[in-house]
């Protein structure tokens, strides 16, 4: 009986961890083509949710354990902009995921650029070479009226036009 309980605990823990992304994985996803992005997200247990294409961007969004109300434990979105820039955003409500990403930022050579507070959200920006990373933390209200912290990690590559530098995210 103990072996069965141990198996389920290990299996459950491993499946929850598998849905999280580390910073290296997000960097790779930010440069993946659509097919590779779909494969990577699907392998982690995410399901296709929606697409958007307009005059500014094309994006695809995937969710993990989405309920009938459209709420999910995790979201990942890839966007490609008309200027050629690409961005990946991953959303979680797990503070431990956010802390792990923050620890990986310095280890992977990102440097802090700035911190802003806007619309009840905290924004931190980091840069490494031609990549810019933003961390957003805020509070959302659940269907039951309970406030839940959420975290969004976005990585974009720099675009150079007319000897000026632009980023897909600000």
Short mmCIF file of N, CA and C in Angstrom, two decimals:
data_model
loop_
_atom_site.label_atom_id
_atom_site.label_comp_id
_atom_site.label_asym_id
_atom_site.label_seq_id
_atom_site.Cartn_x
_atom_site.Cartn_y
_atom_site.Cartn_z
N UNK A 1 0.82 -1.19 0.00
CA UNK A 1 0.00 0.00 0.00
C UNK A 1 0.87 1.27 0.00
N UNK A 2 1.95 1.24 0.78
CA UNK A 2 2.85 2.39 0.82
C UNK A 2 3.48 2.66 -0.54
N UNK A 3 3.78 1.57 -1.29
CA UNK A 3 4.38 1.73 -2.61
C UNK A 3 3.41 2.41 -3.57
N UNK A 4 2.13 2.09 -3.46
CA UNK A 4 1.12 2.71 -4.32
C UNK A 4 0.99 4.19 -4.00
N UNK A 5 0.94 4.52 -2.73
CA UNK A 5 0.85 5.92 -2.32
C UNK A 5 2.08 6.69 -2.78
N UNK A 6 3.25 6.11 -2.59
CA UNK A 6 4.50 6.75 -3.01
C UNK A 6 4.49 6.97 -4.53
N UNK A 7 4.04 5.96 -5.29
CA UNK A 7 3.98 6.09 -6.74
C UNK A 7 3.09 7.28 -7.14
N UNK A 8 1.89 7.37 -6.56
CA UNK A 8 0.98 8.45 -6.91
C UNK A 8 1.54 9.81 -6.52
N UNK A 9 2.19 9.90 -5.37
CA UNK A 9 2.79 11.17 -4.95
C UNK A 9 3.90 11.59 -5.91
N UNK A 10 4.75 10.66 -6.28
CA UNK A 10 5.83 10.96 -7.21
C UNK A 10 5.27 11.32 -8.59
N UNK A 11 4.30 10.54 -9.07
CA UNK A 11 3.70 10.80 -10.37
C UNK A 11 3.00 12.16 -10.39
N UNK A 12 2.21 12.47 -9.36
CA UNK A 12 1.49 13.73 -9.30
C UNK A 12 2.46 14.90 -9.24
N UNK A 13 3.50 14.79 -8.41
CA UNK A 13 4.49 15.87 -8.29
C UNK A 13 5.20 16.08 -9.61
N UNK A 14 5.59 15.01 -10.28
CA UNK A 14 6.30 15.12 -11.55
C UNK A 14 5.42 15.74 -12.63
N UNK A 15 4.13 15.41 -12.63
CA UNK A 15 3.25 15.96 -13.67
C UNK A 15 3.02 17.45 -13.46
N UNK A 16 2.95 17.92 -12.23
CA UNK A 16 2.79 19.35 -11.97
C UNK A 16 4.05 20.10 -12.35
N UNK A 17 5.22 19.56 -12.01
CA UNK A 17 6.48 20.19 -12.35
C UNK A 17 6.64 20.26 -13.86
N UNK A 18 6.21 19.25 -14.57
CA UNK A 18 6.38 19.19 -16.02
C UNK A 18 5.67 20.33 -16.74
N UNK A 19 4.65 20.92 -16.17
CA UNK A 19 3.91 21.99 -16.83
C UNK A 19 4.61 23.34 -16.69
N UNK A 20 5.53 23.44 -15.76
CA UNK A 20 6.28 24.67 -15.58
C UNK A 20 7.38 24.76 -16.63
N UNK A 21 7.77 25.98 -16.95
CA UNK A 21 8.87 26.22 -17.86
C UNK A 21 10.00 26.90 -17.10
N UNK A 22 11.23 26.56 -17.46
CA UNK A 22 12.35 27.32 -16.90
C UNK A 22 12.75 28.37 -17.93
N UNK A 23 13.66 29.25 -17.53
CA UNK A 23 14.01 30.37 -18.39
C UNK A 23 14.69 29.92 -19.69
N UNK A 24 15.51 28.91 -19.63
CA UNK A 24 16.16 28.40 -20.85
C UNK A 24 15.12 27.88 -21.85
N UNK A 25 14.11 27.19 -21.34
CA UNK A 25 13.05 26.69 -22.22
C UNK A 25 12.28 27.85 -22.86
N UNK A 26 11.99 28.88 -22.08
CA UNK A 26 11.27 30.04 -22.62
C UNK A 26 12.10 30.77 -23.67
N UNK A 27 13.41 30.87 -23.44
CA UNK A 27 14.29 31.49 -24.44
C UNK A 27 14.21 30.72 -25.76
N UNK A 28 14.27 29.41 -25.67
CA UNK A 28 14.21 28.57 -26.87
C UNK A 28 12.86 28.71 -27.56
N UNK A 29 11.78 28.70 -26.77
CA UNK A 29 10.44 28.84 -27.35
C UNK A 29 10.27 30.18 -28.06
N UNK A 30 10.96 31.20 -27.58
CA UNK A 30 10.80 32.53 -28.18
C UNK A 30 11.34 32.58 -29.61
N UNK A 31 12.19 31.63 -29.97
CA UNK A 31 12.74 31.60 -31.33
C UNK A 31 12.22 30.41 -32.15
N UNK A 32 11.40 29.57 -31.54
CA UNK A 32 10.83 28.42 -32.27
C UNK A 32 9.87 28.87 -33.36
N UNK A 33 9.78 28.07 -34.43
CA UNK A 33 8.74 28.31 -35.41
C UNK A 33 7.41 27.81 -34.81
N UNK A 34 6.31 28.04 -35.52
CA UNK A 34 4.99 27.68 -34.98
C UNK A 34 4.87 26.19 -34.69
N UNK A 35 5.39 25.37 -35.58
CA UNK A 35 5.28 23.92 -35.39
C UNK A 35 6.06 23.45 -34.17
N UNK A 36 7.28 23.94 -34.01
CA UNK A 36 8.09 23.55 -32.84
C UNK A 36 7.48 24.07 -31.55
N UNK A 37 6.91 25.28 -31.60
CA UNK A 37 6.23 25.83 -30.42
C UNK A 37 5.05 24.93 -30.04
N UNK A 38 4.24 24.56 -31.03
CA UNK A 38 3.10 23.68 -30.79
C UNK A 38 3.55 22.35 -30.19
N UNK A 39 4.60 21.77 -30.73
CA UNK A 39 5.11 20.49 -30.24
C UNK A 39 5.58 20.62 -28.79
N UNK A 40 6.34 21.67 -28.48
CA UNK A 40 6.86 21.85 -27.12
C UNK A 40 5.74 22.06 -26.11
N UNK A 41 4.78 22.89 -26.45
CA UNK A 41 3.66 23.15 -25.54
C UNK A 41 2.82 21.90 -25.33
N UNK A 42 2.54 21.19 -26.41
CA UNK A 42 1.71 19.98 -26.33
C UNK A 42 2.40 18.89 -25.53
N UNK A 43 3.71 18.74 -25.70
CA UNK A 43 4.46 17.74 -24.92
C UNK A 43 4.38 18.00 -23.42
N UNK A 44 4.23 19.26 -23.04
CA UNK A 44 4.13 19.61 -21.62
C UNK A 44 2.70 19.48 -21.09
N UNK A 45 1.77 19.08 -21.94
CA UNK A 45 0.40 18.88 -21.50
C UNK A 45 -0.52 20.05 -21.76
N UNK A 46 -0.05 21.07 -22.49
CA UNK A 46 -0.88 22.23 -22.81
C UNK A 46 -1.76 21.90 -24.01
N UNK A 47 -2.92 22.55 -24.07
CA UNK A 47 -3.86 22.37 -25.18
C UNK A 47 -4.03 23.69 -25.91
N UNK A 48 -4.17 23.60 -27.22
CA UNK A 48 -4.43 24.80 -28.02
C UNK A 48 -5.69 25.48 -27.51
N UNK A 49 -5.65 26.81 -27.41
CA UNK A 49 -6.80 27.57 -26.93
C UNK A 49 -7.33 28.54 -27.99
N UNK A 50 -6.44 29.39 -28.53
CA UNK A 50 -6.93 30.37 -29.50
C UNK A 50 -5.78 30.92 -30.35
N UNK A 51 -6.18 31.58 -31.44
CA UNK A 51 -5.24 32.27 -32.33
C UNK A 51 -5.77 33.67 -32.59
N UNK A 52 -4.85 34.56 -32.92
CA UNK A 52 -5.22 35.91 -33.27
C UNK A 52 -4.29 36.37 -34.38
N UNK A 53 -4.86 37.02 -35.38
CA UNK A 53 -4.03 37.60 -36.43
C UNK A 53 -4.67 38.91 -36.84
N UNK A 54 -3.87 39.97 -36.75
CA UNK A 54 -4.34 41.28 -37.17
C UNK A 54 -3.19 42.01 -37.86
N UNK A 55 -3.32 43.31 -38.05
CA UNK A 55 -2.29 44.06 -38.78
C UNK A 55 -1.00 44.24 -37.99
N UNK A 56 -1.00 43.90 -36.72
CA UNK A 56 0.18 44.09 -35.86
C UNK A 56 0.88 42.78 -35.52
N UNK A 57 0.11 41.74 -35.25
CA UNK A 57 0.71 40.50 -34.78
C UNK A 57 -0.12 39.28 -35.14
N UNK A 58 0.54 38.14 -35.04
CA UNK A 58 -0.12 36.84 -35.09
C UNK A 58 0.28 36.13 -33.80
N UNK A 59 -0.70 35.57 -33.09
CA UNK A 59 -0.38 34.89 -31.83
C UNK A 59 -1.19 33.61 -31.69
N UNK A 60 -0.61 32.69 -30.92
CA UNK A 60 -1.29 31.44 -30.59
C UNK A 60 -1.14 31.23 -29.10
N UNK A 61 -2.25 30.82 -28.48
CA UNK A 61 -2.29 30.68 -27.02
C UNK A 61 -2.68 29.25 -26.66
N UNK A 62 -1.97 28.71 -25.67
CA UNK A 62 -2.22 27.36 -25.16
C UNK A 62 -2.46 27.45 -23.66
N UNK A 63 -3.26 26.53 -23.14
CA UNK A 63 -3.57 26.51 -21.72
C UNK A 63 -3.33 25.13 -21.14
N UNK A 64 -3.17 25.10 -19.83
CA UNK A 64 -3.02 23.83 -19.12
C UNK A 64 -4.13 23.72 -18.10
N UNK A 65 -4.87 22.63 -18.14
CA UNK A 65 -5.99 22.35 -17.24
C UNK A 65 -7.00 23.50 -17.20
N UNK A 66 -7.51 23.84 -18.38
CA UNK A 66 -8.51 24.89 -18.51
C UNK A 66 -9.88 24.34 -18.13
N UNK A 67 -10.65 25.12 -17.38
CA UNK A 67 -11.99 24.69 -17.00
C UNK A 67 -13.02 25.25 -17.98
N UNK A 68 -14.30 24.98 -17.73
CA UNK A 68 -15.37 25.43 -18.62
C UNK A 68 -15.55 26.94 -18.63
N UNK A 69 -15.04 27.63 -17.61
CA UNK A 69 -15.14 29.08 -17.55
C UNK A 69 -13.97 29.77 -18.24
N UNK A 70 -13.07 28.99 -18.85
CA UNK A 70 -11.93 29.57 -19.54
C UNK A 70 -10.74 29.86 -18.65
N UNK A 71 -10.82 29.49 -17.39
CA UNK A 71 -9.70 29.69 -16.46
C UNK A 71 -8.77 28.49 -16.57
N UNK A 72 -7.48 28.73 -16.43
CA UNK A 72 -6.50 27.65 -16.53
C UNK A 72 -5.41 27.83 -15.48
N UNK A 73 -4.70 26.75 -15.18
CA UNK A 73 -3.59 26.83 -14.22
C UNK A 73 -2.41 27.57 -14.81
N UNK A 74 -2.15 27.34 -16.11
CA UNK A 74 -1.03 27.97 -16.79
C UNK A 74 -1.47 28.37 -18.20
N UNK A 75 -0.83 29.42 -18.73
CA UNK A 75 -1.05 29.86 -20.10
C UNK A 75 0.31 30.10 -20.74
N UNK A 76 0.44 29.78 -22.00
CA UNK A 76 1.64 30.16 -22.76
C UNK A 76 1.19 30.67 -24.13
N UNK A 77 1.80 31.78 -24.54
CA UNK A 77 1.43 32.44 -25.80
C UNK A 77 2.69 32.78 -26.58
N UNK A 78 2.64 32.53 -27.87
CA UNK A 78 3.72 32.96 -28.77
C UNK A 78 3.13 33.99 -29.71
N UNK A 79 3.86 35.09 -29.89
CA UNK A 79 3.43 36.15 -30.80
C UNK A 79 4.54 36.47 -31.77
N UNK A 80 4.17 36.69 -33.03
CA UNK A 80 5.10 37.15 -34.06
C UNK A 80 4.52 38.44 -34.60
N UNK A 81 5.34 39.49 -34.58
CA UNK A 81 4.89 40.82 -34.97
C UNK A 81 5.30 41.13 -36.41
N UNK A 82 4.62 42.09 -37.02
CA UNK A 82 4.88 42.43 -38.42
C UNK A 82 6.31 42.91 -38.65
N UNK A 83 6.96 43.45 -37.62
CA UNK A 83 8.34 43.90 -37.78
C UNK A 83 9.34 42.76 -37.68
N UNK A 84 8.83 41.52 -37.50
CA UNK A 84 9.71 40.35 -37.43
C UNK A 84 10.08 39.94 -36.02
N UNK A 85 9.73 40.73 -35.04
CA UNK A 85 10.04 40.36 -33.66
C UNK A 85 9.14 39.23 -33.19
N UNK A 86 9.62 38.49 -32.22
CA UNK A 86 8.88 37.37 -31.67
C UNK A 86 8.88 37.47 -30.15
N UNK A 87 7.83 36.98 -29.54
CA UNK A 87 7.73 37.02 -28.09
C UNK A 87 7.01 35.78 -27.59
N UNK A 88 7.45 35.29 -26.44
CA UNK A 88 6.75 34.22 -25.73
C UNK A 88 6.41 34.74 -24.35
N UNK A 89 5.18 34.51 -23.92
CA UNK A 89 4.73 34.87 -22.58
C UNK A 89 4.17 33.64 -21.90
N UNK A 90 4.58 33.45 -20.66
CA UNK A 90 4.09 32.32 -19.86
C UNK A 90 3.49 32.87 -18.58
N UNK A 91 2.28 32.44 -18.25
CA UNK A 91 1.59 32.89 -17.05
C UNK A 91 1.39 31.74 -16.09
N UNK A 92 1.65 32.01 -14.82
CA UNK A 92 1.47 31.04 -13.75
C UNK A 92 0.92 31.77 -12.53
N UNK A 93 0.32 31.03 -11.63
CA UNK A 93 -0.09 31.62 -10.35
C UNK A 93 0.74 31.04 -9.21
N UNK A 94 1.80 30.31 -9.58
CA UNK A 94 2.66 29.70 -8.58
C UNK A 94 3.86 30.61 -8.29
N UNK A 95 3.91 31.11 -7.07
CA UNK A 95 5.01 31.97 -6.67
C UNK A 95 6.35 31.26 -6.80
N UNK A 96 6.38 29.96 -6.53
CA UNK A 96 7.64 29.20 -6.62
C UNK A 96 8.19 29.22 -8.05
N UNK A 97 7.33 29.17 -9.08
CA UNK A 97 7.79 29.27 -10.47
C UNK A 97 8.42 30.63 -10.73
N UNK A 98 7.77 31.67 -10.24
CA UNK A 98 8.26 33.04 -10.41
C UNK A 98 9.63 33.21 -9.75
N UNK A 99 9.77 32.69 -8.54
CA UNK A 99 11.04 32.81 -7.82
C UNK A 99 12.15 32.05 -8.56
N UNK A 100 11.84 30.87 -9.08
CA UNK A 100 12.84 30.10 -9.84
C UNK A 100 13.30 30.86 -11.07
N UNK A 101 12.37 31.49 -11.78
CA UNK A 101 12.73 32.29 -12.95
C UNK A 101 13.62 33.45 -12.53
N UNK A 102 13.26 34.12 -11.45
CA UNK A 102 14.07 35.25 -10.97
C UNK A 102 15.49 34.80 -10.64
N UNK A 103 15.64 33.63 -10.06
CA UNK A 103 16.97 33.10 -9.74
C UNK A 103 17.75 32.78 -11.02
N UNK A 104 17.07 32.32 -12.05
CA UNK A 104 17.72 31.96 -13.30
C UNK A 104 18.13 33.19 -14.12
N UNK A 105 17.48 34.32 -13.89
CA UNK A 105 17.76 35.54 -14.67
C UNK A 105 19.23 35.92 -14.56
N UNK A 106 19.74 36.04 -13.35
CA UNK A 106 21.14 36.43 -13.16
C UNK A 106 22.07 35.32 -13.63
N UNK A 107 21.71 34.08 -13.34
CA UNK A 107 22.57 32.96 -13.72
C UNK A 107 22.75 32.87 -15.23
N UNK A 108 21.74 33.30 -16.00
CA UNK A 108 21.81 33.24 -17.46
C UNK A 108 22.32 34.54 -18.08
N UNK A 109 22.76 35.48 -17.25
CA UNK A 109 23.41 36.68 -17.76
C UNK A 109 22.53 37.87 -18.06
N UNK A 110 21.28 37.87 -17.64
CA UNK A 110 20.43 39.04 -17.83
C UNK A 110 20.82 40.11 -16.82
N UNK A 111 20.69 41.37 -17.24
CA UNK A 111 20.94 42.45 -16.30
C UNK A 111 19.65 43.25 -16.10
N UNK A 112 19.45 43.72 -14.90
CA UNK A 112 18.26 44.48 -14.54
C UNK A 112 18.28 45.83 -15.26
N UNK A 113 17.15 46.24 -15.85
CA UNK A 113 17.04 47.51 -16.55
C UNK A 113 16.20 48.50 -15.75
N UNK A 114 14.99 48.09 -15.37
CA UNK A 114 14.11 49.00 -14.63
C UNK A 114 12.95 48.26 -13.99
N UNK A 115 12.31 48.95 -13.07
CA UNK A 115 11.10 48.45 -12.42
C UNK A 115 10.05 49.55 -12.46
N UNK A 116 8.82 49.17 -12.78
CA UNK A 116 7.71 50.14 -12.85
C UNK A 116 6.49 49.53 -12.18
N UNK A 117 5.63 50.40 -11.69
CA UNK A 117 4.35 49.98 -11.15
C UNK A 117 3.28 50.68 -11.97
N UNK A 118 2.38 49.90 -12.61
CA UNK A 118 1.37 50.46 -13.50
C UNK A 118 0.13 49.58 -13.46
N UNK A 119 -1.05 50.19 -13.35
CA UNK A 119 -2.33 49.46 -13.31
C UNK A 119 -2.32 48.32 -12.30
N UNK A 120 -1.85 48.60 -11.11
CA UNK A 120 -1.80 47.62 -10.02
C UNK A 120 -0.95 46.39 -10.33
N UNK A 121 0.03 46.56 -11.20
CA UNK A 121 0.95 45.47 -11.53
C UNK A 121 2.38 45.97 -11.38
N UNK A 122 3.26 45.06 -10.99
CA UNK A 122 4.68 45.38 -10.89
C UNK A 122 5.38 44.83 -12.13
N UNK A 123 6.13 45.69 -12.83
CA UNK A 123 6.85 45.30 -14.03
C UNK A 123 8.35 45.42 -13.77
N UNK A 124 9.10 44.36 -14.05
CA UNK A 124 10.56 44.39 -14.00
C UNK A 124 11.08 44.02 -15.37
N UNK A 125 12.05 44.79 -15.86
CA UNK A 125 12.63 44.55 -17.18
C UNK A 125 14.10 44.19 -17.05
N UNK A 126 14.53 43.23 -17.88
CA UNK A 126 15.91 42.76 -17.90
C UNK A 126 16.35 42.65 -19.35
N UNK A 127 17.67 42.68 -19.57
CA UNK A 127 18.19 42.60 -20.93
C UNK A 127 19.42 41.70 -20.96
N UNK A 128 19.55 40.97 -22.07
CA UNK A 128 20.74 40.16 -22.33
C UNK A 128 20.93 40.12 -23.84
N UNK A 129 22.00 40.71 -24.32
CA UNK A 129 22.24 40.73 -25.76
C UNK A 129 21.06 41.30 -26.50
N UNK A 130 20.50 40.54 -27.45
CA UNK A 130 19.36 41.04 -28.23
C UNK A 130 18.02 40.56 -27.66
N UNK A 131 18.01 40.11 -26.42
CA UNK A 131 16.76 39.66 -25.80
C UNK A 131 16.38 40.58 -24.64
N UNK A 132 15.09 40.78 -24.54
CA UNK A 132 14.56 41.53 -23.40
C UNK A 132 13.55 40.66 -22.69
N UNK A 133 13.60 40.67 -21.39
CA UNK A 133 12.73 39.85 -20.57
C UNK A 133 11.94 40.77 -19.65
N UNK A 134 10.67 40.49 -19.48
CA UNK A 134 9.87 41.25 -18.52
C UNK A 134 9.17 40.28 -17.58
N UNK A 135 9.12 40.68 -16.33
CA UNK A 135 8.38 39.94 -15.30
C UNK A 135 7.26 40.84 -14.83
N UNK A 136 6.07 40.31 -14.83
CA UNK A 136 4.91 41.07 -14.38
C UNK A 136 4.26 40.28 -13.25
N UNK A 137 3.99 40.97 -12.15
CA UNK A 137 3.27 40.32 -11.06
C UNK A 137 2.08 41.20 -10.71
N UNK A 138 0.96 40.54 -10.43
CA UNK A 138 -0.26 41.26 -10.11
C UNK A 138 -1.23 40.36 -9.37
N UNK A 139 -2.43 40.87 -9.19
CA UNK A 139 -3.48 40.15 -8.49
C UNK A 139 -4.72 40.12 -9.38
N UNK A 140 -5.31 38.94 -9.49
CA UNK A 140 -6.56 38.77 -10.25
C UNK A 140 -7.62 38.23 -9.29
N UNK A 141 -8.87 38.42 -9.63
CA UNK A 141 -9.96 37.92 -8.81
C UNK A 141 -10.56 36.67 -9.46
N UNK A 142 -10.68 35.61 -8.67
CA UNK A 142 -11.23 34.34 -9.18
C UNK A 142 -12.74 34.44 -9.33
N UNK A 143 -13.34 33.40 -9.90
CA UNK A 143 -14.80 33.34 -10.06
C UNK A 143 -15.51 33.40 -8.71
N UNK A 144 -14.83 32.97 -7.67
CA UNK A 144 -15.43 32.96 -6.33
C UNK A 144 -15.16 34.25 -5.57
N UNK A 145 -14.54 35.23 -6.24
CA UNK A 145 -14.24 36.50 -5.61
C UNK A 145 -12.98 36.49 -4.77
N UNK A 146 -12.17 35.47 -4.91
CA UNK A 146 -10.93 35.35 -4.15
C UNK A 146 -9.80 35.96 -4.96
N UNK A 147 -8.97 36.78 -4.33
CA UNK A 147 -7.83 37.37 -5.02
C UNK A 147 -6.69 36.37 -5.10
N UNK A 148 -6.13 36.24 -6.30
CA UNK A 148 -5.06 35.28 -6.56
C UNK A 148 -3.89 36.02 -7.21
N UNK A 149 -2.69 35.79 -6.70
CA UNK A 149 -1.50 36.36 -7.34
C UNK A 149 -1.23 35.63 -8.65
N UNK A 150 -0.76 36.37 -9.64
CA UNK A 150 -0.35 35.73 -10.88
C UNK A 150 0.95 36.38 -11.34
N UNK A 151 1.67 35.64 -12.16
CA UNK A 151 2.98 36.07 -12.64
C UNK A 151 3.06 35.79 -14.13
N UNK A 152 3.62 36.73 -14.87
CA UNK A 152 3.81 36.55 -16.30
C UNK A 152 5.27 36.81 -16.64
N UNK A 153 5.86 35.91 -17.38
CA UNK A 153 7.24 36.01 -17.82
C UNK A 153 7.21 36.11 -19.34
N UNK A 154 7.79 37.18 -19.91
CA UNK A 154 7.80 37.38 -21.35
C UNK A 154 9.22 37.59 -21.84
N UNK A 155 9.54 36.98 -22.96
CA UNK A 155 10.86 37.15 -23.58
C UNK A 155 10.64 37.57 -25.02
N UNK A 156 11.34 38.63 -25.44
CA UNK A 156 11.25 39.12 -26.81
C UNK A 156 12.66 39.39 -27.33
N UNK A 157 12.82 39.30 -28.63
CA UNK A 157 14.11 39.64 -29.21
C UNK A 157 14.07 41.06 -29.74
N UNK A 158 15.22 41.69 -29.71
CA UNK A 158 15.37 43.06 -30.15
C UNK A 158 15.28 43.17 -31.67
N UNK A 159 14.70 44.25 -32.12
CA UNK A 159 14.59 44.53 -33.54
C UNK A 159 15.36 45.82 -33.82
N UNK A 160 16.19 45.81 -34.85
CA UNK A 160 16.96 47.00 -35.21
C UNK A 160 16.39 47.58 -36.50
N UNK A 161 16.05 48.86 -36.44
CA UNK A 161 15.54 49.57 -37.61
C UNK A 161 16.22 50.93 -37.65
N UNK A 162 16.73 51.29 -38.81
CA UNK A 162 17.35 52.60 -38.99
C UNK A 162 18.35 52.94 -37.89
N UNK A 163 19.14 51.98 -37.53
CA UNK A 163 20.18 52.12 -36.51
C UNK A 163 19.62 52.45 -35.12
N UNK A 164 18.32 52.31 -34.94
CA UNK A 164 17.70 52.45 -33.64
C UNK A 164 17.29 51.08 -33.17
N UNK A 165 17.18 50.91 -31.88
CA UNK A 165 16.80 49.62 -31.33
C UNK A 165 15.36 49.67 -30.84
N UNK A 166 14.60 48.64 -31.17
CA UNK A 166 13.22 48.52 -30.74
C UNK A 166 13.05 47.15 -30.11
N UNK A 167 12.10 47.04 -29.21
CA UNK A 167 11.79 45.76 -28.60
C UNK A 167 10.31 45.49 -28.81
N UNK A 168 9.99 44.21 -28.86
CA UNK A 168 8.59 43.83 -29.04
C UNK A 168 7.78 44.12 -27.78
N UNK A 169 8.44 44.14 -26.62
CA UNK A 169 7.74 44.45 -25.37
C UNK A 169 8.38 45.67 -24.74
N UNK A 170 7.62 46.46 -24.05
CA UNK A 170 8.13 47.65 -23.37
C UNK A 170 7.90 47.58 -21.90
#
